[in-house]
Short mmCIF file of C-alpha atoms in Angstrom, two decimals:
data_model
loop_
_atom_site.label_atom_id
_atom_site.label_comp_id
_atom_site.label_asym_id
_atom_site.label_seq_id
_atom_site.Cartn_x
_atom_site.Cartn_y
_atom_site.Cartn_z
CA THR A 1 -123.15 72.53 -45.66
CA ALA A 2 -123.60 73.43 -49.30
CA GLU A 3 -123.21 77.09 -48.38
CA LYS A 4 -119.87 76.48 -46.68
CA TYR A 5 -118.58 74.33 -49.55
CA LEU A 6 -119.53 77.06 -52.03
CA LYS A 7 -117.47 79.46 -49.89
CA HIS A 8 -114.51 77.03 -50.08
CA MET A 9 -114.85 77.04 -53.86
CA GLN A 10 -115.00 80.83 -53.93
CA LEU A 11 -111.91 81.25 -51.72
CA PHE A 12 -109.65 78.52 -53.09
CA PRO A 13 -111.22 76.42 -55.85
CA GLU A 14 -107.98 74.64 -56.78
CA GLY A 15 -107.69 73.33 -53.20
CA GLN A 16 -111.01 71.45 -53.13
CA PHE A 17 -111.03 67.93 -54.57
CA VAL A 18 -113.92 65.55 -55.17
CA ALA A 19 -113.73 61.88 -56.17
CA LEU A 20 -116.53 60.66 -58.42
CA ALA A 21 -117.69 57.17 -59.39
CA ARG A 22 -119.61 56.58 -62.57
CA GLU A 23 -122.66 54.41 -62.02
CA GLY A 24 -124.37 53.93 -65.35
CA SER A 25 -124.91 57.37 -66.82
CA ARG A 26 -124.65 59.08 -63.44
CA GLU A 27 -121.69 60.28 -61.38
CA THR A 28 -121.78 59.98 -57.60
CA VAL A 29 -119.53 61.73 -55.09
CA ILE A 30 -117.59 59.05 -53.22
CA GLY A 31 -114.90 61.14 -51.54
CA ALA A 32 -113.69 64.68 -50.98
CA THR A 33 -111.03 66.78 -49.35
CA SER A 34 -111.05 70.48 -48.47
CA THR A 35 -107.91 72.56 -47.99
CA PHE A 36 -106.74 76.13 -47.60
CA ARG A 37 -103.43 77.97 -47.64
CA THR A 38 -101.94 79.31 -44.45
CA ASN A 39 -98.73 80.40 -42.77
CA PHE A 40 -98.02 78.24 -39.76
CA ASP A 41 -95.92 78.99 -36.69
CA PHE A 42 -94.28 75.70 -35.70
CA ALA A 43 -93.01 77.32 -32.49
CA HIS A 44 -96.65 77.73 -31.37
CA ILE A 45 -98.56 74.74 -32.73
CA GLN A 46 -101.56 74.66 -30.39
CA HIS A 47 -104.84 75.59 -32.05
CA THR A 48 -108.33 74.20 -32.29
CA TYR A 49 -109.80 72.68 -35.40
CA ALA A 50 -112.71 75.16 -35.29
CA GLU A 51 -110.23 78.08 -35.17
CA ALA A 52 -108.18 76.68 -38.05
CA ILE A 53 -111.13 76.15 -40.36
CA ALA A 54 -112.99 79.29 -39.24
CA ASP A 55 -115.96 77.19 -38.09
CA GLY A 56 -116.10 75.47 -41.47
CA TRP A 57 -115.93 78.55 -43.69
CA LEU A 58 -112.17 78.35 -44.41
CA THR A 59 -112.00 82.15 -44.32
CA ASN A 60 -108.53 81.84 -42.73
CA HIS A 61 -107.34 81.06 -46.26
CA ASP A 62 -104.31 83.20 -47.12
CA PRO A 63 -103.64 83.27 -50.89
CA GLU A 64 -99.95 83.84 -50.08
CA GLY A 65 -99.77 81.15 -47.38
CA GLU A 66 -96.78 78.81 -47.61
CA TRP A 67 -98.53 75.70 -46.26
CA LEU A 68 -101.57 73.76 -47.38
CA TYR A 69 -103.82 72.97 -44.41
CA GLY A 70 -105.82 69.78 -44.86
CA ALA A 71 -109.21 70.58 -43.36
CA ASP A 72 -110.69 67.16 -44.05
CA VAL A 73 -110.62 63.99 -46.11
CA SER A 74 -113.57 61.65 -46.37
CA VAL A 75 -114.43 58.57 -48.41
CA HIS A 76 -117.88 57.00 -48.54
CA PRO A 77 -117.80 53.73 -46.55
CA SER A 78 -118.88 51.70 -49.59
CA TYR A 79 -115.77 52.84 -51.46
CA ARG A 80 -113.11 52.44 -48.76
CA GLY A 81 -110.23 50.13 -49.57
CA LEU A 82 -110.19 51.22 -53.23
CA ARG A 83 -107.42 53.84 -52.81
CA VAL A 84 -109.83 56.76 -53.16
CA GLY A 85 -108.29 58.43 -50.10
CA ARG A 86 -104.80 57.88 -51.50
CA ARG A 87 -105.81 59.59 -54.74
CA LEU A 88 -107.20 62.55 -52.82
CA TYR A 89 -103.91 62.83 -50.90
CA GLU A 90 -102.00 62.58 -54.20
CA ALA A 91 -104.10 65.42 -55.64
CA ARG A 92 -103.22 67.58 -52.64
CA HIS A 93 -99.55 66.67 -52.99
CA ARG A 94 -99.56 67.66 -56.68
CA LEU A 95 -101.16 70.99 -55.76
CA VAL A 96 -98.46 71.65 -53.14
CA ARG A 97 -95.76 71.08 -55.76
CA GLN A 98 -97.59 73.09 -58.42
CA LEU A 99 -97.99 76.08 -56.07
CA ASN A 100 -94.46 75.66 -54.69
CA LEU A 101 -95.68 75.46 -51.09
CA ARG A 102 -93.51 74.31 -48.20
CA GLY A 103 -95.83 71.34 -47.64
CA GLU A 104 -99.03 70.22 -45.99
CA ILE A 105 -100.18 70.24 -42.39
CA ALA A 106 -103.23 68.81 -40.67
CA GLY A 107 -104.56 67.60 -37.38
CA ALA A 108 -104.84 63.81 -37.48
CA LEU A 109 -107.54 62.11 -35.48
CA MET A 110 -106.60 58.93 -33.65
CA PRO A 111 -109.74 56.78 -33.47
CA GLY A 112 -107.80 53.69 -32.37
CA TYR A 113 -106.60 55.31 -29.16
CA PRO A 114 -109.37 53.91 -26.87
CA HIS A 115 -107.87 50.43 -27.32
CA HIS A 116 -104.57 51.74 -25.92
CA SER A 117 -105.76 54.29 -23.34
CA HIS A 118 -103.16 53.01 -20.86
CA LEU A 119 -100.75 55.14 -22.95
CA THR A 120 -100.71 58.90 -23.13
CA VAL A 121 -101.91 60.34 -26.44
CA ALA A 122 -98.30 61.29 -27.25
CA GLN A 123 -97.06 57.75 -26.49
CA TYR A 124 -99.82 56.33 -28.68
CA ALA A 125 -98.95 58.63 -31.61
CA LEU A 126 -95.26 57.72 -31.26
CA ARG A 127 -96.03 53.99 -31.34
CA VAL A 128 -98.23 54.46 -34.41
CA TRP A 129 -95.36 56.38 -36.06
CA GLN A 130 -92.98 53.54 -35.15
CA GLY A 131 -95.37 51.00 -36.72
CA LYS A 132 -95.96 49.21 -33.41
CA ILE A 133 -99.69 50.11 -33.36
CA HIS A 134 -102.10 50.49 -36.29
CA ASP A 135 -104.50 53.44 -36.16
CA PRO A 136 -107.26 53.60 -38.82
CA THR A 137 -106.55 57.27 -39.57
CA LEU A 138 -103.04 58.21 -38.48
CA SER A 139 -101.46 55.07 -39.98
CA VAL A 140 -103.03 55.87 -43.37
CA GLN A 141 -101.70 59.42 -43.23
CA ILE A 142 -98.22 58.16 -42.33
CA ARG A 143 -98.36 55.75 -45.30
CA ASN A 144 -99.19 58.81 -47.43
CA GLY A 145 -95.96 60.55 -46.38
CA PHE A 146 -97.03 62.57 -43.34
CA ARG A 147 -94.91 62.72 -40.20
CA PRO A 148 -96.23 63.49 -36.70
CA LYS A 149 -94.68 66.71 -35.37
CA GLY A 150 -96.53 67.14 -32.09
CA ILE A 151 -99.80 66.73 -30.25
CA LEU A 152 -102.60 69.27 -30.52
CA TYR A 153 -104.36 69.20 -27.15
CA ASP A 154 -108.02 70.26 -26.95
CA HIS A 155 -107.96 70.41 -30.74
CA ILE A 156 -111.31 68.83 -31.55
CA SER A 157 -114.31 67.36 -29.77
CA ASP A 158 -113.41 63.66 -30.06
CA TYR A 159 -113.78 61.54 -26.95
CA ARG A 160 -111.80 58.69 -28.58
CA SER A 161 -108.52 60.62 -28.38
CA ARG A 162 -109.30 62.77 -25.36
CA ASN A 163 -109.93 65.71 -27.76
CA ALA A 164 -106.36 65.60 -29.04
CA ALA A 165 -104.98 65.19 -32.55
CA ALA A 166 -101.52 64.64 -33.93
CA LEU A 167 -100.06 67.57 -35.83
CA ILE A 168 -98.91 65.94 -39.06
CA VAL A 169 -96.68 67.45 -41.74
CA ARG A 170 -95.79 66.34 -45.25
CA GLU A 171 -93.01 68.56 -46.53
CA ASN A 172 -92.55 69.42 -50.18
CA HIS A 173 -89.01 68.27 -50.97
CA HIS A 174 -89.16 70.25 -54.22
CA TYR A 175 -89.93 73.56 -52.47
CA VAL A 176 -87.88 76.52 -53.68
CA PRO A 177 -87.90 79.58 -51.37
CA ARG A 178 -89.64 82.54 -53.00
CA GLU A 179 -86.50 84.68 -53.00
CA GLN A 180 -84.57 81.94 -54.75
CA ALA A 181 -87.41 81.25 -57.23
CA ALA A 182 -87.62 84.97 -58.07
CA ALA A 183 -83.89 85.09 -58.81
CA VAL A 184 -84.11 82.28 -61.36
#
């Protein structure tokens, strides 16, 4: 909602990106991504999407968080295939480097899973990672530098993937630990 997006802008304006297309003298929103900073415990990865995004308010944002959590990415269907999503991912990646964060995390949906439901969700994610299966969402995220790190069970209400998502991570290879950065 507009109210929730205004809250995102209030909490973490630099983490919200919008892609615009100029049509004549007018600009139209054709894509967007919302993010927030968090600290993440990789020893205990299970969480729901609603918990992570605080039911859409992003009030779990921690200004000192070491990870950027990708709450969503969307591109208007008329503009898909034009690298709009890639540019949104690039904007997030630049922000991670600029803020010296450890990297990005997200829960990746797997809308192609119903065509391979003879596999477990974990087997499916592994085969997508290996390039043996193409998934419309997870494959794009892998091409953008994310790596699957686990399966988030009962993460989101999505019948296509049995309510699961892949935990994906894109590490910042330029990250400098805070103690080390402070000593420089």
